[in-house]
């Protein structure tokens, strides 16, 4: 059976998430059709969802205006997987600590926007993440990234400089960095195809080393 | 959990980090603003970033004289007033203005033909900077030369401050058309093309294989209405810069909001009808066809 994956596409880095989902699905022998979500009515047909990075003020505004916000909440309430990255993490949080963002309360964390500074402070670095396949650090790219301030019921998967930057809360995996910017699809595999119950049987085949170009 | 943070392996200002920033702007609208009040209006409307400058291009055009970087105090005030990224414009080839803007904390520098060029022969060596750059282009040669110099984003030049979208369309069609031609060329024809446009062969091959520019490609120059913004998305731009079109309009709040929505709904004419209704007067503008060559900005910096 073919899976349907949705990438929320109102603004941000959409095509790269779509490609990463296709690679992750192929690594797990799953057939997947990816659709871009810019209007309501499509999310209910999706088995899995990605909420990409971009600008959180813009994305939160448009998912509410377009009537997609409630559909995303229902998707998560039904226990279906969702991966939220960077601005997506802010939009998915229970508390963005900024009234310019109307968040969706999908994960029990508060976040600090631009916690690592402006663009000149943006960086890439290898990051150890709990639960990703094999032991190699993940090539994490932080772009004006948020950090997680308070972790409620969520489980921390990774920290950078003492601050949580990747969490899981039920069907949702959220990262402060951008796993779609390199060829390394281990986060997408973790979020969509390696649920908590199946972590032990995570595949062991060689993964790409995530070299940036 | 392992806490192997490897802080010493942290790298800033890499191509991945610079181009990554540009990618986060995709599907968004970047709005020209001249003060914190305008910046807040832009942010509230859903802009992905603001471009901080002294005067919008239509006013620069009217005023004449030498157009320079904005006062760093004014740029800093805008940086402090919004949570979204702030961009600033430097003159073409003016490395010092760019360094000042980087030090002020702008998130991206626009090496822009809207300001008076400081160097007739060279653009800024953008690889030396931590901050990413956006540059204008009229054709594939200009685009790839700017990328080779380190630009992380390309925008059409259009004809800034006119409110006439004609030249932005022309430049985007020229770039896309050249890429389509390139896709049909053999390896050695692509090498010959690289020599002709004075761009590295490696970039030409990469563009041909990707079927698009290797960096994000925005529209700019003369976009004045939601329909204009939708038209540029139809021409496969990744996002939109709006200069004088918002704060030169009768109702900037409504226009800003409508242009953001139009970019998300560019392929849905019925929604565009609703978005375009009752916005008040758009900027008056000057038709490009009436503009003498010496008053055009697009020929600056090739």
XYZ file of C-alpha atoms in Angstrom:
515
model
C 0.000 0.000 0.000
C 1.271 3.414 -0.889
C 1.588 6.044 1.831
C 0.559 9.663 1.376
C 2.914 12.242 2.844
C 2.018 15.911 3.134
C 4.478 18.780 3.339
C 2.903 21.952 4.688
C 3.872 24.342 1.903
C 2.418 27.736 2.795
C 6.001 29.048 3.068
C 9.524 27.717 3.600
C 11.809 24.900 2.591
C 9.288 22.528 1.023
C 10.898 20.691 -1.914
C 13.847 19.526 0.215
C 11.507 17.908 2.767
C 9.612 16.182 -0.022
C 12.870 14.761 -1.393
C 14.028 13.636 2.075
C 10.720 11.859 2.695
C 11.091 10.029 -0.629
C 14.636 8.919 0.260
C 13.610 7.825 3.769
C 10.651 5.855 2.404
C 12.850 4.172 -0.206
C 15.327 3.165 2.543
C 12.444 1.424 4.309
C 11.009 -0.117 1.160
C 7.855 2.005 1.437
C 5.993 3.487 -1.496
C 5.151 7.150 -0.867
C 3.339 9.915 -2.697
C 4.232 13.415 -1.478
C 1.793 16.310 -1.810
C 2.251 20.002 -1.022
C -0.321 21.475 1.345
C -1.220 25.111 0.739
C -4.979 24.824 1.366
C -7.426 22.912 3.571
C -8.895 19.526 2.645
C -5.653 17.646 1.915
C -4.287 16.885 5.389
C -7.026 14.333 6.263
C -5.715 12.078 3.454
C -2.119 12.183 4.725
C -0.499 9.340 6.658
C 2.431 11.516 7.654
C 3.135 15.240 7.712
C 6.150 17.554 7.647
C 5.987 21.098 8.973
C 9.086 22.754 7.431
C 11.273 25.637 8.416
C 10.738 29.135 7.106
C 9.476 32.116 9.086
C 7.272 31.097 12.024
C 5.254 34.339 11.980
C 4.407 33.795 8.299
C 3.702 30.062 8.584
C 1.504 30.334 11.687
C -0.493 33.108 10.094
C -1.086 31.232 6.843
C -1.944 27.817 8.361
C -4.668 29.563 10.374
C -5.886 31.727 7.444
C -6.063 28.700 5.153
C -7.863 26.474 7.672
C -5.000 23.970 7.812
C -4.216 24.487 11.531
C -7.133 22.456 12.875
C -6.484 19.662 10.365
C -2.881 19.371 11.572
C -4.092 19.154 15.192
C -6.485 16.349 14.230
C -3.686 14.511 12.391
C -1.525 14.489 15.538
C -4.486 13.712 17.816
C -5.096 10.618 15.673
C -1.520 9.503 16.484
C -0.151 9.977 12.957
C 3.512 11.007 12.643
C 4.586 14.611 12.130
C 8.087 16.056 11.742
C 8.456 19.752 12.602
C 11.728 21.548 11.884
C 13.011 24.974 12.973
C 10.110 27.397 12.398
C 7.953 24.244 12.308
C 9.078 23.475 15.870
C 8.028 26.970 16.969
C 4.638 26.605 15.282
C 4.184 23.100 16.792
C 5.109 24.168 20.341
C 2.703 24.694 23.216
C 4.342 28.036 23.990
C 6.350 30.098 21.444
C 6.932 32.806 24.102
C 6.037 35.422 21.485
C 2.510 36.637 20.758
C 3.441 37.222 17.107
C 3.242 33.430 16.646
C -0.088 31.632 17.113
C 1.211 28.113 17.806
C -0.601 24.787 17.362
C 0.183 23.144 20.727
C 1.191 19.798 19.199
C 4.137 19.189 21.552
C 4.560 20.061 25.197
C 7.541 22.420 24.976
C 8.152 26.145 25.178
C 10.682 27.608 22.765
C 12.960 30.586 22.526
C 12.976 32.067 19.020
C 16.392 32.921 17.481
C 18.049 31.479 20.598
C 21.433 31.162 18.890
C 21.430 34.682 17.421
C 20.972 36.269 14.018
C 22.057 34.870 10.634
C 25.742 35.735 11.145
C 25.646 33.357 14.156
C 23.956 30.552 12.168
C 26.099 27.418 11.977
C 26.509 23.798 10.987
C 27.915 21.188 13.351
C 27.871 17.434 13.952
C 25.215 16.503 16.519
C 24.660 13.301 18.498
C 20.991 12.356 18.425
C 19.317 9.584 20.408
C 17.559 7.004 18.316
C 18.934 7.783 14.855
C 20.311 4.838 12.924
C 24.001 4.026 13.502
C 26.308 5.976 15.807
C 27.515 8.701 13.445
C 26.739 12.303 14.490
C 24.091 14.041 12.394
C 25.157 17.009 10.177
C 22.899 19.610 11.779
C 22.354 23.026 10.171
C 21.042 25.746 12.494
C 19.631 28.822 10.693
C 18.544 31.605 13.081
C 17.446 28.592 15.057
C 15.194 28.377 18.088
C 16.072 26.355 21.195
C 13.711 24.471 23.426
C 13.367 26.286 26.745
C 11.124 24.064 28.869
C 10.474 20.412 28.125
C 7.140 19.282 29.539
C 6.095 15.763 28.628
C 8.422 15.580 25.616
C 11.576 13.428 25.491
C 14.832 15.199 24.626
C 16.692 13.485 21.749
C 19.597 15.917 21.374
C 21.170 18.936 23.009
C 23.515 21.584 21.651
C 25.568 23.590 24.140
C 23.332 22.406 26.973
C 20.041 23.345 25.278
C 17.543 20.810 23.920
C 17.373 20.988 20.103
C 15.485 17.790 19.211
C 12.510 16.224 20.994
C 9.886 13.547 20.600
C 6.394 13.897 22.041
C 4.103 11.026 21.032
C 3.808 10.945 17.227
C 5.722 14.201 16.799
C 9.468 14.615 16.302
C 10.671 18.232 16.324
C 14.114 19.694 15.641
C 15.551 23.204 15.993
C 17.865 22.474 13.044
C 17.217 21.616 9.372
C 17.573 17.892 8.597
C 16.301 18.522 5.039
C 19.329 20.632 4.047
C 21.741 17.698 3.640
C 21.364 14.261 2.041
C 21.238 12.561 5.447
C 17.673 11.263 5.869
C 18.015 9.621 9.288
C 15.763 12.170 11.033
C 13.021 11.641 8.448
C 13.402 7.880 8.899
C 13.239 8.292 12.667
C 10.153 10.493 12.554
C 8.176 8.577 9.967
C 9.336 4.984 9.764
C 11.000 4.193 13.094
C 8.345 4.816 15.736
C 9.186 4.439 19.427
C 8.061 0.795 19.403
C 10.280 -0.111 16.497
C 13.483 1.646 17.551
C 15.152 -1.635 18.402
C 14.731 -2.918 14.893
C 16.037 0.226 13.214
C 17.771 -0.683 9.963
C 21.538 -0.955 10.062
C 22.419 -0.412 6.407
C 25.016 2.202 5.578
C 23.654 5.714 5.412
C 24.997 8.627 3.455
C 27.596 10.571 5.381
C 25.641 13.796 4.942
C 28.478 15.709 3.338
C 27.348 19.151 2.403
C 28.094 20.221 -1.106
C 21.616 10.555 26.053
C 25.033 11.476 24.767
C 26.011 15.077 25.272
C 28.759 15.091 22.706
C 28.270 18.655 21.583
C 31.553 18.975 19.678
C 31.479 22.760 19.976
C 34.858 23.037 18.306
C 33.381 21.542 15.118
C 30.926 24.422 14.736
C 31.234 26.235 11.380
C 29.646 29.589 10.491
C 29.223 31.328 7.138
C 29.547 28.164 5.018
C 27.788 27.937 1.648
C 25.324 25.522 3.239
C 24.477 27.978 6.031
C 24.246 30.960 3.653
C 22.197 29.181 0.991
C 20.135 27.559 3.749
C 19.081 30.994 4.984
C 17.951 31.931 1.472
C 16.002 28.666 1.200
C 14.033 29.505 4.360
C 12.701 32.601 2.565
C 11.073 30.519 -0.205
C 7.383 31.062 -0.836
C 7.652 34.334 1.038
C 7.405 38.079 0.490
C 10.282 40.411 1.425
C 9.126 44.004 1.860
C 11.032 47.298 1.576
C 10.635 49.437 4.708
C 12.156 52.755 5.772
C 11.334 52.814 9.511
C 10.323 50.539 12.432
C 6.598 51.324 12.015
C 6.641 50.057 8.428
C 8.714 47.036 9.517
C 6.063 46.097 12.083
C 3.285 46.462 9.504
C 5.243 44.141 7.198
C 5.817 41.588 9.960
C 2.127 41.643 10.976
C 1.126 41.066 7.351
C 3.262 37.912 7.210
C 6.410 39.147 5.433
C 9.296 36.636 5.714
C 11.820 39.491 5.958
C 12.121 43.238 5.551
C 14.617 45.226 3.489
C 15.716 48.246 5.517
C 16.529 51.269 3.379
C 16.544 55.042 3.465
C 13.916 55.555 0.789
C 11.869 53.169 -1.347
C 13.130 52.900 -4.952
C 10.330 55.076 -6.369
C 11.480 57.920 -4.080
C 15.165 57.293 -4.866
C 14.244 57.617 -8.536
C 12.352 60.878 -7.953
C 15.048 62.372 -5.736
C 18.003 61.691 -8.055
C 21.592 62.280 -6.892
C 23.800 59.573 -5.369
C 21.907 56.784 -3.595
C 23.876 55.165 -0.752
C 23.541 52.666 2.090
C 21.008 53.697 4.764
C 22.140 55.268 8.051
C 23.306 52.352 10.270
C 21.375 53.853 13.221
C 18.146 53.558 11.240
C 18.998 50.014 10.135
C 19.786 49.034 13.740
C 16.452 50.442 14.898
C 14.622 48.290 12.357
C 16.709 45.237 13.350
C 15.556 45.743 16.951
C 11.899 46.281 16.080
C 10.993 42.956 14.410
C 11.569 39.227 14.946
C 11.835 38.401 11.232
C 15.136 38.736 9.305
C 16.275 42.186 8.223
C 18.164 42.789 4.980
C 20.090 45.889 3.954
C 21.244 47.306 0.605
C 24.844 48.160 -0.227
C 26.097 49.785 -3.419
C 27.507 47.435 -6.069
C 31.211 46.875 -5.343
C 31.083 48.784 -2.031
C 32.788 46.277 0.282
C 32.826 48.725 3.191
C 29.105 49.448 3.131
C 28.554 45.690 3.113
C 30.914 45.191 6.080
C 29.115 47.937 7.999
C 25.741 46.317 7.314
C 27.093 42.925 8.396
C 28.435 44.441 11.620
C 25.090 46.137 12.318
C 23.568 42.655 12.244
C 21.580 42.453 9.011
C 20.750 38.862 8.045
C 21.314 39.290 4.296
C 22.956 41.991 2.175
C 21.482 43.090 -1.148
C 24.286 44.291 -3.431
C 21.848 46.416 -5.321
C 21.639 48.306 -8.604
C 18.978 50.508 -6.971
C 21.842 52.358 -5.272
C 24.547 54.181 -7.263
C 27.315 51.682 -8.149
C 30.632 52.248 -6.331
C 32.743 50.116 -8.688
C 32.399 50.014 -12.479
C 34.352 46.786 -12.926
C 33.937 44.552 -9.885
C 31.232 43.324 -7.550
C 31.915 42.636 -3.858
C 33.849 39.425 -3.134
C 30.950 37.901 -1.244
C 32.824 34.738 -0.232
C 34.750 36.808 2.329
C 31.562 37.470 4.312
C 29.706 35.496 6.980
C 26.442 37.189 5.983
C 24.723 35.833 2.849
C 24.152 38.085 -0.194
C 21.387 38.517 -2.738
C 22.184 40.052 -6.143
C 20.115 41.107 -9.132
C 20.400 39.510 -12.577
C 18.883 40.093 -16.015
C 20.160 36.906 -17.606
C 21.870 33.604 -16.836
C 25.363 35.049 -17.291
C 24.817 37.746 -14.669
C 23.188 35.195 -12.333
C 26.027 32.649 -12.531
C 28.756 35.297 -12.233
C 27.095 36.570 -9.046
C 26.793 33.025 -7.663
C 30.465 32.471 -8.440
C 31.259 35.625 -6.425
C 29.359 34.069 -3.507
C 25.725 35.209 -3.840
C 23.357 32.880 -1.922
C 20.234 34.202 -3.654
C 19.500 35.668 -7.077
C 16.635 38.023 -7.826
C 15.499 39.488 -11.105
C 16.542 43.107 -11.464
C 13.293 44.191 -13.061
C 13.108 47.960 -13.108
C 12.911 49.094 -9.499
C 10.580 51.864 -8.403
C 8.462 51.863 -11.554
C 5.544 49.697 -10.445
C 5.772 48.074 -13.889
C 6.330 44.301 -13.714
C 7.309 44.077 -17.382
C 11.108 43.924 -16.871
C 10.944 41.429 -13.991
C 8.966 39.111 -16.271
C 11.458 39.691 -19.086
C 14.447 38.875 -16.859
C 12.866 35.766 -15.341
C 11.836 34.468 -18.793
C 15.367 35.154 -20.068
C 16.981 33.200 -17.207
C 14.549 30.262 -17.391
C 14.762 30.159 -21.186
C 18.563 30.038 -21.076
C 18.453 27.166 -18.562
C 16.058 25.217 -20.801
C 18.424 25.711 -23.746
C 21.347 24.611 -21.586
C 19.571 21.371 -20.698
C 19.541 20.452 -24.393
C 23.254 21.155 -24.920
C 26.071 18.612 -24.980
C 28.948 18.720 -22.503
C 31.241 20.623 -24.844
C 28.481 23.061 -25.847
C 27.948 23.809 -22.176
C 31.699 24.416 -21.797
C 31.586 26.828 -24.742
C 28.586 28.577 -23.206
C 30.491 28.960 -19.921
C 33.343 30.690 -21.788
C 30.866 32.913 -23.604
C 29.174 34.130 -20.413
C 32.461 34.224 -18.451
C 31.151 31.970 -15.698
C 32.805 28.795 -14.320
C 31.985 25.669 -16.337
C 31.263 23.801 -13.093
C 28.375 26.189 -12.290
C 27.043 25.904 -15.840
C 27.016 22.082 -15.630
C 25.384 22.180 -12.191
C 22.647 24.516 -13.451
C 22.026 22.314 -16.509
C 21.762 19.176 -14.381
C 19.452 20.775 -11.814
C 17.315 22.483 -14.485
C 17.328 25.605 -12.324
C 19.721 28.047 -10.675
C 21.729 26.356 -7.916
C 20.524 29.018 -5.445
C 17.097 30.428 -4.605
C 15.662 32.658 -7.360
C 13.346 35.520 -6.310
C 11.464 38.145 -8.313
C 12.083 41.857 -7.799
C 11.648 45.148 -9.571
C 8.225 46.626 -10.326
C 5.923 44.228 -8.464
C 2.980 46.367 -7.293
C -0.118 44.177 -6.866
C -1.159 40.702 -5.657
C -1.669 39.736 -9.305
C 1.907 40.837 -10.133
C 3.253 38.680 -7.298
C 1.163 35.704 -8.457
C 2.445 36.239 -12.022
C 6.072 35.974 -10.867
C 5.273 32.763 -8.939
C 3.658 31.470 -12.148
C 7.020 32.129 -13.815
C 8.620 29.772 -11.269
C 10.173 32.340 -8.958
C 10.804 31.038 -5.429
C 9.457 34.175 -3.754
C 8.954 37.911 -4.117
C 10.575 41.213 -3.192
C 8.154 44.132 -3.074
C 9.730 47.562 -3.016
C 7.638 50.669 -3.446
C 4.499 48.628 -4.160
C 3.391 48.356 -0.537
C 4.198 51.657 1.141
C 3.535 53.514 -2.106
C -0.019 52.138 -2.124
C -3.047 53.909 -0.671
C -3.573 51.213 1.986
C -0.223 49.556 2.814
C -1.623 47.143 5.453
C -4.213 45.728 3.062
C -1.733 45.575 0.164
C 0.944 43.814 2.249
C -1.527 41.259 3.550
C -2.957 40.639 0.054
C 0.453 40.127 -1.567
C 1.434 37.551 1.106
C -1.791 35.649 0.477
C -1.424 35.911 -3.300
C 1.990 34.218 -3.179
C 0.484 31.226 -1.347
C -2.526 31.106 -3.707
C -0.829 32.080 -6.981
C -2.335 29.133 -8.891
C -5.924 29.654 -7.689
C -7.622 32.466 -9.687
C -10.853 32.370 -7.665
C -8.994 32.989 -4.424
C -6.947 35.704 -6.175
C -10.229 37.467 -6.988
C -11.083 37.708 -3.296
C -7.533 38.694 -2.346
C -7.422 41.471 -4.968
C -10.745 43.128 -4.042
C -11.012 46.570 -2.435
C -7.330 47.219 -1.814
C -7.499 50.910 -2.672
C -5.143 52.506 -5.186
C -1.891 50.715 -5.976
C 1.249 52.811 -6.525
C 0.984 55.079 -9.561
C 4.253 54.044 -11.177
C 5.937 54.773 -14.511
C 5.612 52.434 -17.462
C 8.989 50.930 -18.363
C 8.386 51.606 -22.041
C 8.504 55.380 -21.335
C 11.751 55.214 -19.379
C 14.837 56.562 -21.192
C 17.868 54.300 -20.953
C 19.845 56.699 -18.755
C 17.088 56.522 -16.130
C 17.088 52.717 -16.015
C 18.758 51.013 -13.067
C 18.882 47.488 -14.491
C 21.982 48.084 -16.632
C 24.118 48.697 -13.535
C 26.501 45.901 -12.521
C 26.639 43.218 -15.247
